[in-house]
């Protein structure tokens, strides 16, 4: 499979030869050549239901080229970036809406934060996505991306919506902001994520929740 990521509002263009397959969330395909067979799979009822909790579809779509040089395109749903990751046996954890597409050899499952209360109170939900296996993986981010390599024991505090992905070696927990005045007037809410190394962390600049909060005051409402 050959691919390119193009445009200011990016699209992922994939070129497949006969017998090659790419999988994606249901509804993610934007346009394609006519030489593909589509197969819809859940990957098991339990996995499918778990994906639904992360905001994904119950099913995954598998597109297989029936002849050479067939193009399939996936467009980003929001202003941001499409991130390519070459999976080589590592495990990474990403925000619950990150998955766009991958080769079939990449495994995708829904995971929970270690403490149920952490995720429940964290504001963005306690559900995350974990990826493993081998092959090309494509994730969708909100805004621009910023990467950090944390040393063992090194920590950073992040607003949860800005967490895009981190390696499995990075520990993840929710901390409550101290002081009622800080909570009420600090503008950061009640909770922050503590990410502790070792491992790589990638943050995103424009979480969809923040963007929506800025747009809502300008949305017309019907008067009574």
GROMACS .gro file of C-alpha atoms in nm:
model
  224
    1UNK     CA    1   0.000   0.000   0.000
    2UNK     CA    2   0.116   0.351  -0.084
    3UNK     CA    3  -0.027   0.659   0.086
    4UNK     CA    4   0.003   1.035   0.115
    5UNK     CA    5  -0.142   1.292   0.356
    6UNK     CA    6  -0.233   1.612   0.173
    7UNK     CA    7  -0.396   1.951   0.223
    8UNK     CA    8  -0.451   2.215   0.491
    9UNK     CA    9  -0.769   2.030   0.588
   10UNK     CA   10  -0.597   1.700   0.534
   11UNK     CA   11  -0.703   1.390   0.350
   12UNK     CA   12  -0.540   1.049   0.359
   13UNK     CA   13  -0.502   0.910   0.005
   14UNK     CA   14  -0.422   0.538  -0.015
   15UNK     CA   15  -0.330   0.345  -0.328
   16UNK     CA   16  -0.388  -0.030  -0.304
   17UNK     CA   17  -0.309  -0.316  -0.539
   18UNK     CA   18  -0.516  -0.629  -0.590
   19UNK     CA   19  -0.568  -0.820  -0.265
   20UNK     CA   20  -0.452  -0.538  -0.034
   21UNK     CA   21  -0.692  -0.432   0.242
   22UNK     CA   22  -0.736  -0.128   0.463
   23UNK     CA   23  -0.975  -0.111   0.757
   24UNK     CA   24  -1.151   0.196   0.895
   25UNK     CA   25  -1.437   0.305   1.117
   26UNK     CA   26  -1.780   0.285   0.955
   27UNK     CA   27  -1.856   0.606   0.766
   28UNK     CA   28  -1.494   0.729   0.749
   29UNK     CA   29  -1.444   0.672   0.375
   30UNK     CA   30  -1.479   0.990   0.166
   31UNK     CA   31  -1.433   0.868  -0.192
   32UNK     CA   32  -1.274   0.577  -0.376
   33UNK     CA   33  -1.221   0.402  -0.709
   34UNK     CA   34  -1.478   0.142  -0.810
   35UNK     CA   35  -1.237  -0.154  -0.772
   36UNK     CA   36  -1.297  -0.234  -0.404
   37UNK     CA   37  -1.491  -0.500  -0.219
   38UNK     CA   38  -1.638  -0.392   0.116
   39UNK     CA   39  -1.677  -0.627   0.412
   40UNK     CA   40  -1.826  -0.510   0.741
   41UNK     CA   41  -1.702  -0.680   1.058
   42UNK     CA   42  -1.749  -0.628   1.430
   43UNK     CA   43  -1.437  -0.822   1.531
   44UNK     CA   44  -1.644  -0.982   1.803
   45UNK     CA   45  -1.953  -0.846   1.977
   46UNK     CA   46  -1.766  -0.753   2.295
   47UNK     CA   47  -1.502  -0.553   2.104
   48UNK     CA   48  -1.771  -0.387   1.893
   49UNK     CA   49  -1.972  -0.275   2.194
   50UNK     CA   50  -1.654  -0.148   2.360
   51UNK     CA   51  -1.579   0.061   2.050
   52UNK     CA   52  -1.925   0.215   2.073
   53UNK     CA   53  -1.837   0.346   2.420
   54UNK     CA   54  -1.539   0.526   2.267
   55UNK     CA   55  -1.760   0.700   2.011
   56UNK     CA   56  -1.676   0.461   1.726
   57UNK     CA   57  -1.917   0.245   1.530
   58UNK     CA   58  -2.008  -0.107   1.636
   59UNK     CA   59  -1.850  -0.223   1.309
   60UNK     CA   60  -1.529  -0.173   1.114
   61UNK     CA   61  -1.522  -0.154   0.734
   62UNK     CA   62  -1.263  -0.358   0.539
   63UNK     CA   63  -1.192  -0.234   0.186
   64UNK     CA   64  -1.005  -0.483  -0.036
   65UNK     CA   65  -0.878  -0.387  -0.383
   66UNK     CA   66  -0.999  -0.618  -0.661
   67UNK     CA   67  -0.746  -0.480  -0.911
   68UNK     CA   68  -0.425  -0.279  -0.907
   69UNK     CA   69  -0.386   0.097  -0.851
   70UNK     CA   70  -0.713   0.154  -0.667
   71UNK     CA   71  -0.747   0.477  -0.468
   72UNK     CA   72  -0.940   0.525  -0.146
   73UNK     CA   73  -0.951   0.856   0.041
   74UNK     CA   74  -1.033   0.947   0.401
   75UNK     CA   75  -1.091   1.313   0.494
   76UNK     CA   76  -1.035   1.461   0.838
   77UNK     CA   77  -1.363   1.544   1.012
   78UNK     CA   78  -1.232   1.861   1.179
   79UNK     CA   79  -0.948   2.112   1.130
   80UNK     CA   80  -0.637   1.936   1.248
   81UNK     CA   81  -0.387   1.673   1.138
   82UNK     CA   82  -0.376   1.313   1.025
   83UNK     CA   83  -0.089   1.142   1.205
   84UNK     CA   84   0.083   0.840   1.050
   85UNK     CA   85   0.243   0.593   1.289
   86UNK     CA   86   0.443   0.292   1.176
   87UNK     CA   87   0.350   0.020   1.422
   88UNK     CA   88   0.638  -0.218   1.491
   89UNK     CA   89   0.507  -0.412   1.789
   90UNK     CA   90   0.479  -0.115   2.025
   91UNK     CA   91   0.161  -0.025   2.214
   92UNK     CA   92   0.017   0.326   2.219
   93UNK     CA   93  -0.287   0.479   2.384
   94UNK     CA   94  -0.481   0.763   2.220
   95UNK     CA   95  -0.784   0.983   2.275
   96UNK     CA   96  -1.113   0.802   2.226
   97UNK     CA   97  -1.191   0.962   1.886
   98UNK     CA   98  -0.844   0.929   1.730
   99UNK     CA   99  -0.880   0.625   1.503
  100UNK     CA  100  -0.913   0.690   1.130
  101UNK     CA  101  -0.776   0.387   0.943
  102UNK     CA  102  -0.506   0.119   0.949
  103UNK     CA  103  -0.374  -0.193   0.790
  104UNK     CA  104  -0.551  -0.507   0.907
  105UNK     CA  105  -0.242  -0.620   1.103
  106UNK     CA  106  -0.287  -0.329   1.347
  107UNK     CA  107  -0.494  -0.423   1.653
  108UNK     CA  108  -0.745  -0.176   1.795
  109UNK     CA  109  -0.921  -0.206   2.131
  110UNK     CA  110  -1.101   0.014   2.379
  111UNK     CA  111  -0.946   0.059   2.723
  112UNK     CA  112  -1.035   0.234   3.045
  113UNK     CA  113  -0.824   0.446   3.275
  114UNK     CA  114  -0.685   0.247   3.567
  115UNK     CA  115  -0.920   0.411   3.815
  116UNK     CA  116  -1.286   0.435   3.712
  117UNK     CA  117  -1.329   0.752   3.920
  118UNK     CA  118  -1.037   0.918   3.742
  119UNK     CA  119  -1.196   0.895   3.403
  120UNK     CA  120  -1.549   0.953   3.522
  121UNK     CA  121  -1.452   1.281   3.687
  122UNK     CA  122  -1.197   1.391   3.430
  123UNK     CA  123  -1.440   1.572   3.204
  124UNK     CA  124  -1.347   1.398   2.876
  125UNK     CA  125  -1.467   1.050   2.967
  126UNK     CA  126  -1.269   0.755   3.099
  127UNK     CA  127  -1.248   0.567   2.768
  128UNK     CA  128  -0.933   0.557   2.555
  129UNK     CA  129  -0.815   0.362   2.250
  130UNK     CA  130  -0.517   0.124   2.252
  131UNK     CA  131  -0.330   0.021   1.938
  132UNK     CA  132  -0.076  -0.258   1.890
  133UNK     CA  133   0.060  -0.487   1.622
  134UNK     CA  134   0.239  -0.411   1.296
  135UNK     CA  135   0.172  -0.191   0.996
  136UNK     CA  136   0.051   0.158   0.907
  137UNK     CA  137  -0.183   0.334   1.149
  138UNK     CA  138  -0.353   0.668   1.083
  139UNK     CA  139  -0.495   0.878   1.365
  140UNK     CA  140  -0.689   1.206   1.354
  141UNK     CA  141  -0.585   1.494   1.583
  142UNK     CA  142  -0.752   1.824   1.672
  143UNK     CA  143  -0.531   2.120   1.578
  144UNK     CA  144  -0.150   2.106   1.579
  145UNK     CA  145   0.063   1.840   1.751
  146UNK     CA  146   0.345   1.881   2.003
  147UNK     CA  147   0.570   1.594   2.110
  148UNK     CA  148   0.755   1.530   2.437
  149UNK     CA  149   0.986   1.249   2.549
  150UNK     CA  150   0.946   1.209   2.924
  151UNK     CA  151   1.232   1.066   3.127
  152UNK     CA  152   1.164   0.804   3.398
  153UNK     CA  153   0.973   0.976   3.678
  154UNK     CA  154   0.933   1.301   3.483
  155UNK     CA  155   0.575   1.433   3.488
  156UNK     CA  156   0.366   1.694   3.315
  157UNK     CA  157   0.015   1.820   3.389
  158UNK     CA  158  -0.221   1.857   3.093
  159UNK     CA  159  -0.581   1.959   3.038
  160UNK     CA  160  -0.736   1.626   2.942
  161UNK     CA  161  -0.871   1.741   2.607
  162UNK     CA  162  -0.516   1.821   2.492
  163UNK     CA  163  -0.393   1.461   2.537
  164UNK     CA  164  -0.367   1.307   2.190
  165UNK     CA  165  -0.160   0.995   2.252
  166UNK     CA  166   0.109   0.844   2.472
  167UNK     CA  167   0.311   0.525   2.484
  168UNK     CA  168   0.190   0.246   2.712
  169UNK     CA  169   0.496   0.298   2.936
  170UNK     CA  170   0.360   0.641   3.036
  171UNK     CA  171   0.135   0.634   3.342
  172UNK     CA  172  -0.188   0.831   3.333
  173UNK     CA  173  -0.386   0.969   3.626
  174UNK     CA  174  -0.629   1.249   3.707
  175UNK     CA  175  -0.546   1.512   3.970
  176UNK     CA  176  -0.785   1.753   4.135
  177UNK     CA  177  -0.686   2.119   4.130
  178UNK     CA  178  -0.631   2.237   4.485
  179UNK     CA  179  -0.820   2.529   4.635
  180UNK     CA  180  -1.182   2.626   4.577
  181UNK     CA  181  -1.083   2.970   4.445
  182UNK     CA  182  -0.852   2.808   4.192
  183UNK     CA  183  -1.131   2.576   4.082
  184UNK     CA  184  -1.394   2.850   4.052
  185UNK     CA  185  -1.187   3.126   3.896
  186UNK     CA  186  -0.881   2.959   3.742
  187UNK     CA  187  -1.059   2.867   3.419
  188UNK     CA  188  -0.904   2.520   3.408
  189UNK     CA  189  -1.190   2.321   3.560
  190UNK     CA  190  -1.145   2.080   3.849
  191UNK     CA  191  -0.911   1.822   3.696
  192UNK     CA  192  -0.585   1.784   3.509
  193UNK     CA  193  -0.411   1.477   3.370
  194UNK     CA  194  -0.073   1.381   3.513
  195UNK     CA  195   0.142   1.198   3.260
  196UNK     CA  196   0.456   1.037   3.405
  197UNK     CA  197   0.743   0.892   3.204
  198UNK     CA  198   0.926   0.715   3.068
  199UNK     CA  199   0.784   0.744   2.721
  200UNK     CA  200   0.662   0.962   2.439
  201UNK     CA  201   0.365   1.195   2.475
  202UNK     CA  202   0.193   1.385   2.192
  203UNK     CA  203  -0.043   1.672   2.276
  204UNK     CA  204  -0.296   1.847   2.052
  205UNK     CA  205  -0.363   2.221   2.045
  206UNK     CA  206  -0.736   2.246   1.970
  207UNK     CA  207  -0.961   1.989   2.142
  208UNK     CA  208  -1.304   1.968   1.983
  209UNK     CA  209  -1.470   2.037   2.320
  210UNK     CA  210  -1.284   2.369   2.347
  211UNK     CA  211  -1.373   2.461   1.989
  212UNK     CA  212  -1.738   2.380   2.049
  213UNK     CA  213  -1.742   2.597   2.364
  214UNK     CA  214  -1.617   2.894   2.161
  215UNK     CA  215  -1.876   2.842   1.886
  216UNK     CA  216  -2.184   2.790   2.105
  217UNK     CA  217  -2.232   3.163   2.198
  218UNK     CA  218  -2.262   3.245   1.826
  219UNK     CA  219  -2.521   2.976   1.747
  220UNK     CA  220  -2.866   3.135   1.696
  221UNK     CA  221  -3.133   3.023   1.938
  222UNK     CA  222  -3.508   3.044   1.892
  223UNK     CA  223  -3.682   3.304   2.105
  224UNK     CA  224  -3.990   3.212   2.301
   0.00000   0.00000   0.00000
